[in-house]
PDB file of C-alpha atoms in Angstrom:
ATOM      1  CA  MET A1108       4.689 -17.309  -5.571  1.00 84.00           C
ATOM      2  CA  ARG A1109       5.675 -14.073  -6.067  1.00 91.00           C
ATOM      3  CA  THR A1110       5.979 -11.971  -2.996  1.00 93.00           C
ATOM      4  CA  GLN A1111       4.977  -7.965  -3.892  1.00 94.00           C
ATOM      5  CA  TRP A1112       8.368  -6.842  -3.713  1.00 95.00           C
ATOM      6  CA  GLU A1113       9.319  -9.603  -6.037  1.00 95.00           C
ATOM      7  CA  SER A1114       6.719  -8.988  -8.634  1.00 96.00           C
ATOM      8  CA  HIS A1115       7.268  -5.329  -8.637  1.00 96.00           C
ATOM      9  CA  LEU A1116      11.290  -6.336  -9.929  1.00 96.00           C
ATOM     10  CA  GLN A1117       9.228  -7.015 -12.858  1.00 97.00           C
ATOM     11  CA  ASN A1118       9.045  -4.175 -14.090  1.00 98.00           C
ATOM     12  CA  LEU A1119      12.834  -2.989 -13.781  1.00 98.00           C
ATOM     13  CA  GLY A1120      15.221  -1.228 -16.799  1.00 98.00           C
ATOM     14  CA  GLU A1121      15.373   1.642 -18.672  1.00 98.00           C
ATOM     15  CA  TRP A1122      11.930   1.966 -19.647  1.00 98.00           C
ATOM     16  CA  HIS A1123      11.978   5.483 -23.343  1.00 98.00           C
ATOM     17  CA  GLY A1124       8.223   6.695 -23.563  1.00 97.00           C
ATOM     18  CA  SER A1125       6.481   9.326 -22.829  1.00 98.00           C
ATOM     19  CA  PHE A1126       3.779  11.016 -21.577  1.00 98.00           C
ATOM     20  CA  THR A1127       0.633  11.569 -22.870  1.00 98.00           C
ATOM     21  CA  ARG A1128      -2.075  14.416 -21.418  1.00 98.00           C
ATOM     22  CA  LEU A1129      -5.041  14.272 -22.244  1.00 98.00           C
ATOM     23  CA  SER A1130      -8.741  15.733 -22.212  1.00 98.00           C
ATOM     24  CA  PRO A1131     -11.837  13.794 -20.123  1.00 97.00           C
ATOM     25  CA  GLN A1132     -12.741  13.218 -23.899  1.00 96.00           C
ATOM     26  CA  GLY A1133      -9.330  11.890 -25.056  1.00 97.00           C
ATOM     27  CA  GLN A1134      -8.096  14.829 -27.170  1.00 97.00           C
ATOM     28  CA  GLN A1135      -4.669  14.785 -27.518  1.00 97.00           C
ATOM     29  CA  LEU A1136      -2.992  18.599 -25.253  1.00 97.00           C
ATOM     30  CA  GLU A1137       0.279  17.701 -24.984  1.00 97.00           C
ATOM     31  CA  ASP A1138       2.901  14.401 -25.589  1.00 98.00           C
ATOM     32  CA  ILE A1139       5.891  14.655 -23.180  1.00 98.00           C
ATOM     33  CA  PRO A1140       9.526  12.086 -23.656  1.00 98.00           C
ATOM     34  CA  SER A1141      10.339   9.934 -20.784  1.00 99.00           C
ATOM     35  CA  ILE A1142      12.700   8.088 -19.336  1.00 99.00           C
ATOM     36  CA  LEU A1143      12.409   5.341 -16.561  1.00 99.00           C
ATOM     37  CA  ILE A1144      14.705   3.974 -14.824  1.00 99.00           C
ATOM     38  CA  LEU A1145      14.350   0.814 -12.269  1.00 98.00           C
ATOM     39  CA  GLU A1146      17.340  -0.690 -10.976  1.00 97.00           C
ATOM     40  CA  GLN A1147      18.306  -2.640  -7.598  1.00 96.00           C
ATOM     41  CA  LEU A1148      20.228  -1.624  -4.908  1.00 94.00           C
ATOM     42  CA  ASN A1149      21.498  -3.234  -1.489  1.00 86.00           C
ATOM     43  CA  ASP A1150      21.020  -6.138  -2.860  1.00 80.00           C
ATOM     44  CA  LYS A1151      18.162  -6.138  -3.663  1.00 78.00           C
ATOM     45  CA  GLN A1152      16.735  -5.685  -0.393  1.00 87.00           C
ATOM     46  CA  GLN A1153      15.887  -1.753  -1.896  1.00 96.00           C
ATOM     47  CA  ALA A1154      15.254  -0.438  -5.357  1.00 98.00           C
ATOM     48  CA  ARG A1155      15.765   3.649  -7.118  1.00 98.00           C
ATOM     49  CA  LEU A1156      13.504   4.555  -9.162  1.00 98.00           C
ATOM     50  CA  THR A1157      14.878   7.482 -11.551  1.00 99.00           C
ATOM     51  CA  LEU A1158      11.978   9.458 -14.155  1.00 99.00           C
ATOM     52  CA  ARG A1159      12.958  12.399 -16.577  1.00 98.00           C
ATOM     53  CA  ARG A1160      11.216  13.911 -18.405  1.00 98.00           C
ATOM     54  CA  PHE A1161      11.822  16.409 -21.393  1.00 98.00           C
ATOM     55  CA  ARG A1162       9.186  19.154 -22.792  1.00 96.00           C
ATOM     56  CA  GLU A1163      10.735  21.613 -25.402  1.00 93.00           C
ATOM     57  CA  ASN A1164      11.816  24.476 -24.282  1.00 92.00           C
ATOM     58  CA  LEU A1165      12.581  23.694 -20.048  1.00 95.00           C
ATOM     59  CA  PRO A1166      14.251  22.011 -18.179  1.00 96.00           C
ATOM     60  CA  VAL A1167      14.528  18.411 -17.844  1.00 97.00           C
ATOM     61  CA  ASN A1168      12.192  17.152 -14.944  1.00 97.00           C
ATOM     62  CA  GLU A1169      14.254  14.479 -12.811  1.00 98.00           C
ATOM     63  CA  LEU A1170      12.520  12.641 -10.242  1.00 98.00           C
ATOM     64  CA  VAL A1171      14.450  10.500  -8.069  1.00 98.00           C
ATOM     65  CA  TYR A1172      12.551   7.479  -5.531  1.00 96.00           C
ATOM     66  CA  GLU A1173      14.699   5.331  -3.307  1.00 97.00           C
ATOM     67  CA  TYR A1174      12.607   2.564  -0.999  1.00 97.00           C
ATOM     68  CA  SER A1175      12.671   0.107   0.525  1.00 96.00           C
ATOM     69  CA  SER A1176       9.025  -0.463   0.866  1.00 95.00           C
ATOM     70  CA  ILE A1177       5.522  -1.120  -1.510  1.00 95.00           C
ATOM     71  CA  GLU A1178       2.941   1.666  -0.012  1.00 94.00           C
ATOM     72  CA  ARG A1179      -0.325   0.828   1.332  1.00 93.00           C
ATOM     73  CA  ASN A1180      -2.140   1.726  -1.899  1.00 95.00           C
ATOM     74  CA  LEU A1181       0.133  -0.292  -4.190  1.00 97.00           C
ATOM     75  CA  LEU A1182      -0.687  -3.873  -5.445  1.00 97.00           C
ATOM     76  CA  PHE A1183       1.320  -5.987  -7.777  1.00 97.00           C
ATOM     77  CA  PHE A1184       0.479  -8.880 -10.032  1.00 97.00           C
ATOM     78  CA  GLU A1185       3.543 -11.770 -10.273  1.00 96.00           C
ATOM     79  CA  ASN A1186       3.631 -10.647 -14.276  1.00 97.00           C
ATOM     80  CA  GLY A1187       4.631  -7.068 -12.938  1.00 98.00           C
ATOM     81  CA  ALA A1188       1.662  -5.720 -13.644  1.00 99.00           C
ATOM     82  CA  PHE A1189       0.114  -2.888 -11.375  1.00 99.00           C
ATOM     83  CA  SER A1190      -2.107  -0.215  -9.918  1.00 98.00           C
ATOM     84  CA  ARG A1191      -1.847   2.977  -7.244  1.00 97.00           C
ATOM     85  CA  GLY A1192      -3.898   5.471  -5.717  1.00 97.00           C
ATOM     86  CA  ALA A1193      -6.238   7.185  -3.132  1.00 96.00           C
ATOM     87  CA  LEU A1194      -7.642   4.193  -0.608  1.00 96.00           C
ATOM     88  CA  ARG A1195     -10.656   5.995  -0.742  1.00 96.00           C
ATOM     89  CA  TRP A1196     -12.887   8.111  -2.372  1.00 96.00           C
ATOM     90  CA  GLY A1197     -14.711  11.352  -1.088  1.00 90.00           C
ATOM     91  CA  ALA A1198     -15.918  14.036  -1.372  1.00 84.00           C
ATOM     92  CA  TYR A1199     -14.513  17.695  -2.313  1.00 84.00           C
ATOM     93  CA  SER A1200     -11.369  15.498  -2.189  1.00 88.00           C
ATOM     94  CA  GLU A1201      -8.706  15.361  -5.010  1.00 89.00           C
ATOM     95  CA  PHE A1202      -8.258  10.928  -5.981  1.00 96.00           C
ATOM     96  CA  TRP A1203      -6.353   9.567  -9.235  1.00 98.00           C
ATOM     97  CA  ALA A1204      -5.352   6.512  -9.518  1.00 98.00           C
ATOM     98  CA  GLU A1205      -2.426   4.870 -12.578  1.00 99.00           C
ATOM     99  CA  PHE A1206      -2.452   1.879 -13.746  1.00 99.00           C
ATOM    100  CA  GLY A1207       0.326  -0.220 -15.561  1.00 99.00           C
ATOM    101  CA  LEU A1208       0.517  -3.420 -18.002  1.00 99.00           C
ATOM    102  CA  ILE A1209       3.040  -5.210 -19.268  1.00 98.00           C
ATOM    103  CA  GLU A1210       4.161  -7.759 -21.786  1.00 97.00           C
ATOM    104  CA  ALA A1211       7.473  -8.403 -23.031  1.00 93.00           C
ATOM    105  CA  ASN A1212       9.480  -5.105 -23.097  1.00 96.00           C
ATOM    106  CA  ARG A1213       6.369  -3.263 -23.495  1.00 98.00           C
ATOM    107  CA  ARG A1214       4.636  -1.099 -21.316  1.00 98.00           C
ATOM    108  CA  LEU A1215       1.271   0.925 -21.213  1.00 99.00           C
ATOM    109  CA  ARG A1216       0.336   2.431 -18.183  1.00 99.00           C
ATOM    110  CA  MET A1217      -2.816   5.444 -16.864  1.00 99.00           C
ATOM    111  CA  VAL A1218      -3.256   8.081 -14.792  1.00 99.00           C
ATOM    112  CA  GLN A1219      -7.425   8.972 -13.725  1.00 98.00           C
ATOM    113  CA  GLN A1220      -7.428  11.673 -12.641  1.00 98.00           C
ATOM    114  CA  TYR A1221     -10.457  13.708 -11.174  1.00 97.00           C
ATOM    115  CA  ASN A1222     -11.068  17.410  -9.234  1.00 96.00           C
ATOM    116  CA  ARG A1223     -12.701  17.967  -6.098  1.00 95.00           C
ATOM    117  CA  ASP A1224     -16.592  18.084  -7.658  1.00 94.00           C
ATOM    118  CA  SER A1225     -15.754  14.438  -8.073  1.00 95.00           C
ATOM    119  CA  GLN A1226     -15.700  14.713 -12.070  1.00 96.00           C
ATOM    120  CA  LEU A1227     -12.553  13.451 -14.359  1.00 97.00           C
ATOM    121  CA  ARG A1228     -10.551  16.145 -14.820  1.00 96.00           C
ATOM    122  CA  ALA A1229      -7.278  14.696 -16.585  1.00 97.00           C
ATOM    123  CA  LEU A1230      -6.264  11.606 -18.015  1.00 98.00           C
ATOM    124  CA  THR A1231      -2.130  10.659 -19.197  1.00 99.00           C
ATOM    125  CA  LEU A1232      -1.077   7.437 -21.784  1.00 99.00           C
ATOM    126  CA  ILE A1233       2.458   6.469 -21.170  1.00 99.00           C
ATOM    127  CA  ARG A1234       3.902   4.348 -23.884  1.00 98.00           C
ATOM    128  CA  GLU A1235       7.250   2.998 -23.145  1.00 98.00           C
ATOM    129  CA  ARG A1236       9.320  -0.139 -24.430  1.00 97.00           C
ATOM    130  CA  LEU A1237      13.564  -1.325 -22.627  1.00 98.00           C
ATOM    131  CA  VAL A1238      15.375   0.856 -24.344  1.00 96.00           C
ATOM    132  CA  GLY A1239      17.355  -1.502 -26.745  1.00 94.00           C
ATOM    133  CA  THR A1240      14.291  -2.442 -28.533  1.00 94.00           C
ATOM    134  CA  ASP A1241      11.133  -1.450 -31.394  1.00 90.00           C
ATOM    135  CA  THR A1242       8.267  -3.719 -31.004  1.00 89.00           C
ATOM    136  CA  PRO A1243       6.495  -1.456 -32.821  1.00 90.00           C
ATOM    137  CA  GLU A1244       3.093   0.270 -31.145  1.00 92.00           C
ATOM    138  CA  GLY A1245      -0.637  -0.811 -32.085  1.00 92.00           C
ATOM    139  CA  PRO A1246      -3.125   1.108 -34.113  1.00 94.00           C
ATOM    140  CA  GLN A1247      -6.003   4.018 -32.082  1.00 97.00           C
ATOM    141  CA  LEU A1248      -8.154   1.545 -30.285  1.00 98.00           C
ATOM    142  CA  THR A1249     -11.622   0.501 -32.350  1.00 98.00           C
ATOM    143  CA  PHE A1250     -14.835  -0.526 -30.699  1.00 98.00           C
ATOM    144  CA  GLU A1251     -14.856  -3.505 -34.011  1.00 98.00           C
ATOM    145  CA  GLN A1252     -11.912  -4.814 -32.979  1.00 98.00           C
ATOM    146  CA  LEU A1253     -13.651  -5.509 -29.788  1.00 98.00           C
ATOM    147  CA  LEU A1254     -17.280  -7.037 -31.689  1.00 98.00           C
ATOM    148  CA  GLY A1255     -17.351 -10.781 -30.525  1.00 98.00           C
ATOM    149  CA  GLU A1256     -17.210 -14.083 -27.714  1.00 98.00           C
ATOM    150  CA  TRP A1257     -13.547 -13.807 -25.547  1.00 98.00           C
ATOM    151  CA  GLU A1258     -13.211 -16.425 -22.633  1.00 97.00           C
ATOM    152  CA  GLY A1259     -10.326 -15.895 -20.260  1.00 97.00           C
ATOM    153  CA  LYS A1260      -8.967 -15.773 -16.420  1.00 97.00           C
ATOM    154  CA  ALA A1261      -9.097 -13.334 -13.708  1.00 97.00           C
ATOM    155  CA  ILE A1262      -7.070 -12.587 -10.714  1.00 96.00           C
ATOM    156  CA  THR A1263      -8.218 -11.169  -7.789  1.00 95.00           C
ATOM    157  CA  ILE A1264      -6.403  -9.733  -5.161  1.00 95.00           C
ATOM    158  CA  TYR A1265      -6.920  -7.052  -2.229  1.00 94.00           C
ATOM    159  CA  PRO A1266      -5.501  -4.043  -0.123  1.00 91.00           C
ATOM    160  CA  GLU A1267      -4.689  -6.258   3.450  1.00 82.00           C
ATOM    161  CA  LEU A1268      -1.414  -8.066   0.847  1.00 65.00           C
ATOM    162  CA  GLN A1269       0.523  -5.402   1.527  1.00 63.00           C
ATOM    163  CA  GLY A1270       1.736  -6.185   4.849  1.00 54.00           C
ATOM    164  CA  ALA A1271      -0.307  -9.970   5.607  1.00 48.00           C
ATOM    165  CA  SER A1272       1.889 -12.665   6.608  1.00 43.00           C
ATOM    166  CA  ASN A1273      -0.636 -15.498   7.166  1.00 38.00           C
ATOM    167  CA  SER A1274      -4.084 -13.977   6.205  1.00 44.00           C
ATOM    168  CA  GLU A1275      -7.013 -14.797   3.029  1.00 43.00           C
ATOM    169  CA  ALA A1276      -6.160 -11.941   1.178  1.00 45.00           C
ATOM    170  CA  GLU A1277      -2.234 -13.777   0.919  1.00 49.00           C
ATOM    171  CA  SER A1278      -4.428 -15.991  -1.762  1.00 71.00           C
ATOM    172  CA  PRO A1279      -5.460 -14.274  -5.236  1.00 87.00           C
ATOM    173  CA  HIS A1280      -8.706 -15.712  -5.821  1.00 90.00           C
ATOM    174  CA  SER A1281      -8.500 -15.802  -9.429  1.00 94.00           C
ATOM    175  CA  TYR A1282     -11.530 -17.152 -11.657  1.00 94.00           C
ATOM    176  CA  PRO A1283     -13.060 -18.322 -15.729  1.00 95.00           C
ATOM    177  CA  THR A1284     -14.743 -14.954 -17.007  1.00 95.00           C
ATOM    178  CA  LYS A1285     -17.123 -14.402 -21.128  1.00 96.00           C
ATOM    179  CA  LEU A1286     -17.266 -11.269 -21.840  1.00 97.00           C
ATOM    180  CA  LYS A1287     -19.576 -10.737 -25.216  1.00 98.00           C
ATOM    181  CA  ILE A1288     -19.761  -7.486 -27.529  1.00 98.00           C
ATOM    182  CA  GLU A1289     -22.402  -7.102 -30.512  1.00 98.00           C
ATOM    183  CA  TYR A1290     -23.142  -4.334 -32.537  1.00 97.00           C
ATOM    184  CA  GLN A1291     -26.420  -3.463 -32.856  1.00 95.00           C
ATOM    185  CA  GLY A1292     -27.293  -0.629 -34.917  1.00 92.00           C
ATOM    186  CA  ASN A1293     -27.749   2.406 -34.191  1.00 94.00           C
ATOM    187  CA  ASN A1294     -24.464   3.292 -32.765  1.00 96.00           C
ATOM    188  CA  HIS A1295     -25.211   1.447 -30.194  1.00 97.00           C
ATOM    189  CA  LEU A1296     -23.355  -2.118 -28.740  1.00 97.00           C
ATOM    190  CA  VAL A1297     -24.754  -4.297 -26.294  1.00 97.00           C
ATOM    191  CA  GLN A1298     -22.187  -6.133 -23.699  1.00 96.00           C
ATOM    192  CA  GLN A1299     -22.409  -8.630 -21.547  1.00 96.00           C
ATOM    193  CA  LEU A1300     -19.796 -10.025 -18.077  1.00 95.00           C
ATOM    194  CA  THR A1301     -19.945 -13.779 -16.918  1.00 93.00           C
ATOM    195  CA  PHE A1302     -17.844 -14.594 -14.832  1.00 83.00           C
ATOM    196  CA  GLU A1303     -18.139 -17.197 -11.880  1.00 77.00           C
ATOM    197  CA  THR A1304     -17.598 -17.053  -8.289  1.00 69.00           C
ATOM    198  CA  GLY A1305     -18.365 -20.271  -6.570  1.00 67.00           C
ATOM    199  CA  THR A1306     -20.592 -23.136  -8.185  1.00 70.00           C
ATOM    200  CA  SER A1307     -22.476 -19.760  -9.253  1.00 75.00           C
ATOM    201  CA  ALA A1308     -21.661 -17.665 -12.188  1.00 82.00           C
ATOM    202  CA  ARG A1309     -23.292 -14.043 -12.410  1.00 87.00           C
ATOM    203  CA  THR A1310     -24.174 -12.300 -15.916  1.00 91.00           C
ATOM    204  CA  ILE A1311     -23.974  -8.345 -16.085  1.00 92.00           C
ATOM    205  CA  THR A1312     -25.364  -6.552 -19.677  1.00 94.00           C
ATOM    206  CA  SER A1313     -24.835  -2.240 -20.509  1.00 95.00           C
ATOM    207  CA  THR A1314     -25.361  -0.780 -23.076  1.00 96.00           C
ATOM    208  CA  ALA A1315     -23.005   1.575 -24.846  1.00 97.00           C
ATOM    209  CA  ARG A1316     -23.575   4.753 -27.698  1.00 97.00           C
ATOM    210  CA  ILE A1317     -21.360   4.871 -30.150  1.00 98.00           C
ATOM    211  CA  ASP A1318     -19.453   8.286 -30.258  1.00 97.00           C
ATOM    212  CA  GLY A1319     -16.449   8.188 -32.683  1.00 96.00           C
ATOM    213  CA  SER A1320     -14.036   7.056 -30.423  1.00 97.00           C
ATOM    214  CA  ILE A1321     -15.783   7.197 -26.417  1.00 98.00           C
ATOM    215  CA  LEU A1322     -18.316   4.302 -25.614  1.00 98.00           C
ATOM    216  CA  HIS A1323     -20.945   5.830 -23.284  1.00 97.00           C
ATOM    217  CA  PHE A1324     -22.664   3.607 -21.365  1.00 95.00           C
ATOM    218  CA  GLU A1325     -25.664   6.310 -19.868  1.00 89.00           C
ATOM    219  CA  HIS A1326     -27.490   4.163 -18.018  1.00 88.00           C
ATOM    220  CA  SER A1327     -25.306   2.627 -15.861  1.00 84.00           C
ATOM    221  CA  PRO A1328     -25.858   4.140 -12.288  1.00 85.00           C
ATOM    222  CA  LEU A1329     -23.071   6.165 -12.790  1.00 92.00           C
ATOM    223  CA  PRO A1330     -22.714   7.432 -16.228  1.00 91.00           C
ATOM    224  CA  THR A1331     -19.521   5.738 -17.207  1.00 96.00           C
ATOM    225  CA  GLN A1332     -17.236   6.355 -20.230  1.00 97.00           C
ATOM    226  CA  VAL A1333     -14.882   4.299 -22.499  1.00 98.00           C
ATOM    227  CA  LEU A1334     -12.152   5.799 -24.159  1.00 99.00           C
ATOM    228  CA  LEU A1335     -10.870   3.962 -27.780  1.00 99.00           C
ATOM    229  CA  LEU A1336      -6.639   4.757 -27.199  1.00 98.00           C
ATOM    230  CA  PRO A1337      -3.415   5.034 -29.176  1.00 97.00           C
ATOM    231  CA  ASP A1338      -1.569   1.821 -28.932  1.00 98.00           C
ATOM    232  CA  GLY A1339      -4.432  -0.640 -28.597  1.00 98.00           C
ATOM    233  CA  ALA A1340      -5.996   0.864 -24.812  1.00 99.00           C
ATOM    234  CA  SER A1341      -9.138   1.531 -23.370  1.00 99.00           C
ATOM    235  CA  CYS A1342      -9.636   3.711 -20.123  1.00 98.00           C
ATOM    236  CA  ASN A1343     -12.469   3.303 -18.711  1.00 98.00           C
ATOM    237  CA  CYS A1344     -13.698   5.401 -16.024  1.00 97.00           C
ATOM    238  CA  PRO A1345     -17.203   7.200 -14.633  1.00 97.00           C
ATOM    239  CA  LEU A1346     -17.339  11.284 -15.464  1.00 96.00           C
ATOM    240  CA  GLU A1347     -18.552  11.763 -12.651  1.00 96.00           C
ATOM    241  CA  ILE A1348     -18.298  10.160  -8.763  1.00 96.00           C
ATOM    242  CA  LYS A1349     -21.837  10.201  -6.454  1.00 93.00           C
ATOM    243  CA  PRO A1350     -21.996   8.162  -2.986  1.00 91.00           C
ATOM    244  CA  GLY A1351     -23.861   5.228  -2.752  1.00 93.00           C
ATOM    245  CA  SER A1352     -22.834   3.668  -5.821  1.00 93.00           C
ATOM    246  CA  VAL A1353     -19.671   1.426  -6.513  1.00 94.00           C
ATOM    247  CA  PHE A1354     -17.390   2.282  -9.158  1.00 96.00           C
ATOM    248  CA  VAL A1355     -14.357   0.945 -11.000  1.00 96.00           C
ATOM    249  CA  LEU A1356     -11.506   2.202 -12.321  1.00 98.00           C
ATOM    250  CA  GLU A1357      -9.376   0.757 -15.628  1.00 98.00           C
ATOM    251  CA  LEU A1358      -7.276   0.317 -18.516  1.00 99.00           C
ATOM    252  CA  GLY A1359      -6.762  -2.157 -21.002  1.00 99.00           C
ATOM    253  CA  TRP A1360      -4.512  -3.116 -23.019  1.00 99.00           C
ATOM    254  CA  LEU A1361      -4.965  -5.007 -27.101  1.00 98.00           C
ATOM    255  CA  LEU A1362      -2.215  -6.778 -27.522  1.00 97.00           C
ATOM    256  CA  GLN A1363      -2.479  -8.267 -31.080  1.00 96.00           C
ATOM    257  CA  PRO A1364      -6.100  -8.627 -32.628  1.00 97.00           C
ATOM    258  CA  ASN A1365      -6.901 -12.473 -30.295  1.00 98.00           C
ATOM    259  CA  LYS A1366      -5.253 -10.964 -26.597  1.00 98.00           C
ATOM    260  CA  ARG A1367      -6.633  -8.869 -24.554  1.00 98.00           C
ATOM    261  CA  GLN A1368      -5.301  -7.037 -20.536  1.00 99.00           C
ATOM    262  CA  ARG A1369      -7.268  -5.138 -18.364  1.00 98.00           C
ATOM    263  CA  LEU A1370      -6.448  -3.416 -14.865  1.00 99.00           C
ATOM    264  CA  ILE A1371     -10.060  -2.973 -12.742  1.00 98.00           C
ATOM    265  CA  ARG A1372      -9.515  -0.905  -9.372  1.00 98.00           C
ATOM    266  CA  THR A1373     -13.363  -2.138  -7.478  1.00 97.00           C
ATOM    267  CA  TYR A1374     -14.245   1.055  -4.404  1.00 97.00           C
ATOM    268  CA  SER A1375     -17.152   0.153  -2.486  1.00 96.00           C
ATOM    269  CA  ASP A1376     -20.513   2.403  -2.049  1.00 94.00           C
ATOM    270  CA  GLN A1377     -19.079   4.515   0.751  1.00 94.00           C
ATOM    271  CA  GLY A1378     -15.804   4.992  -1.061  1.00 95.00           C
ATOM    272  CA  GLU A1379     -13.686   2.115  -0.275  1.00 96.00           C
ATOM    273  CA  TRP A1380     -10.688   1.085  -2.350  1.00 96.00           C
ATOM    274  CA  LEU A1381     -11.846  -2.965  -2.159  1.00 95.00           C
ATOM    275  CA  SER A1382      -9.581  -4.725  -4.931  1.00 96.00           C
ATOM    276  CA  LEU A1383      -7.704  -5.056  -8.397  1.00 97.00           C
ATOM    277  CA  THR A1384      -8.679  -7.174 -10.880  1.00 97.00           C
ATOM    278  CA  PHE A1385      -6.268  -8.502 -13.643  1.00 98.00           C
ATOM    279  CA  VAL A1386      -7.894 -10.404 -16.628  1.00 98.00           C
ATOM    280  CA  GLU A1387      -5.654 -11.638 -18.997  1.00 98.00           C
ATOM    281  CA  GLU A1388      -8.178 -12.868 -22.110  1.00 98.00           C
ATOM    282  CA  TYR A1389      -9.103 -14.077 -25.862  1.00 99.00           C
ATOM    283  CA  LYS A1390     -10.837 -13.860 -28.833  1.00 98.00           C
ATOM    284  CA  LEU A1391     -12.867 -16.771 -29.793  1.00 97.00           C
TER     285      LEU A1391
END
């Protein structure tokens, strides 16, 4: 099993792409070309991240960050997928999370930001490819592409993994998943998610109203939306966070018509970050 540091090194390289700023409804506000370079220093014991963003008619914005350890709010999977963000949600404070998925020479990242009233404020979709490669982007995601039955495997890791030496948290929790999405007519679809934990299985059923490229899950404890975005991306998060409700933030990526990955960051009803889950699933 790779350490967190070794897993993070799966992202090494020079990544060219763009930061696309979106409204909470998924409307594009700005697209900023970018170059991100992650390189090793001092015999793999340190790393340097250099980010350059190229806004039109403005000087290049450059950020350089050198480090030798992984922050507490950041977790990696062995394939390099990661998420970082607030360790805890609290009323009257800004709240955010970043997600990163990686597949061969491509990466898909997303930043979700909430204002001090706990309302979704802004989104940033980041699409990148390794320099020298020309893998084309996928098309805009549609709900029709998600219809059907999906089966896969989930791996959940926990914040205690950071700095742990010999604890249960060091062992990822793996379990099979099933997802069934059906169109019900009248611009509605039904989603059934089943996951097994130990000897039992749990199924969660929810209904969404389709509004163009937005799926509204209005009957959830916290009204939630899924935005269908370019390059096969999807963004799942509550419109507003309220105390007393468990909630999740999620990035999805349709890599092929029958292959999808998802990253899910789960928070407790007290606003504490509980876990990070990576799902890879295939359409039957």
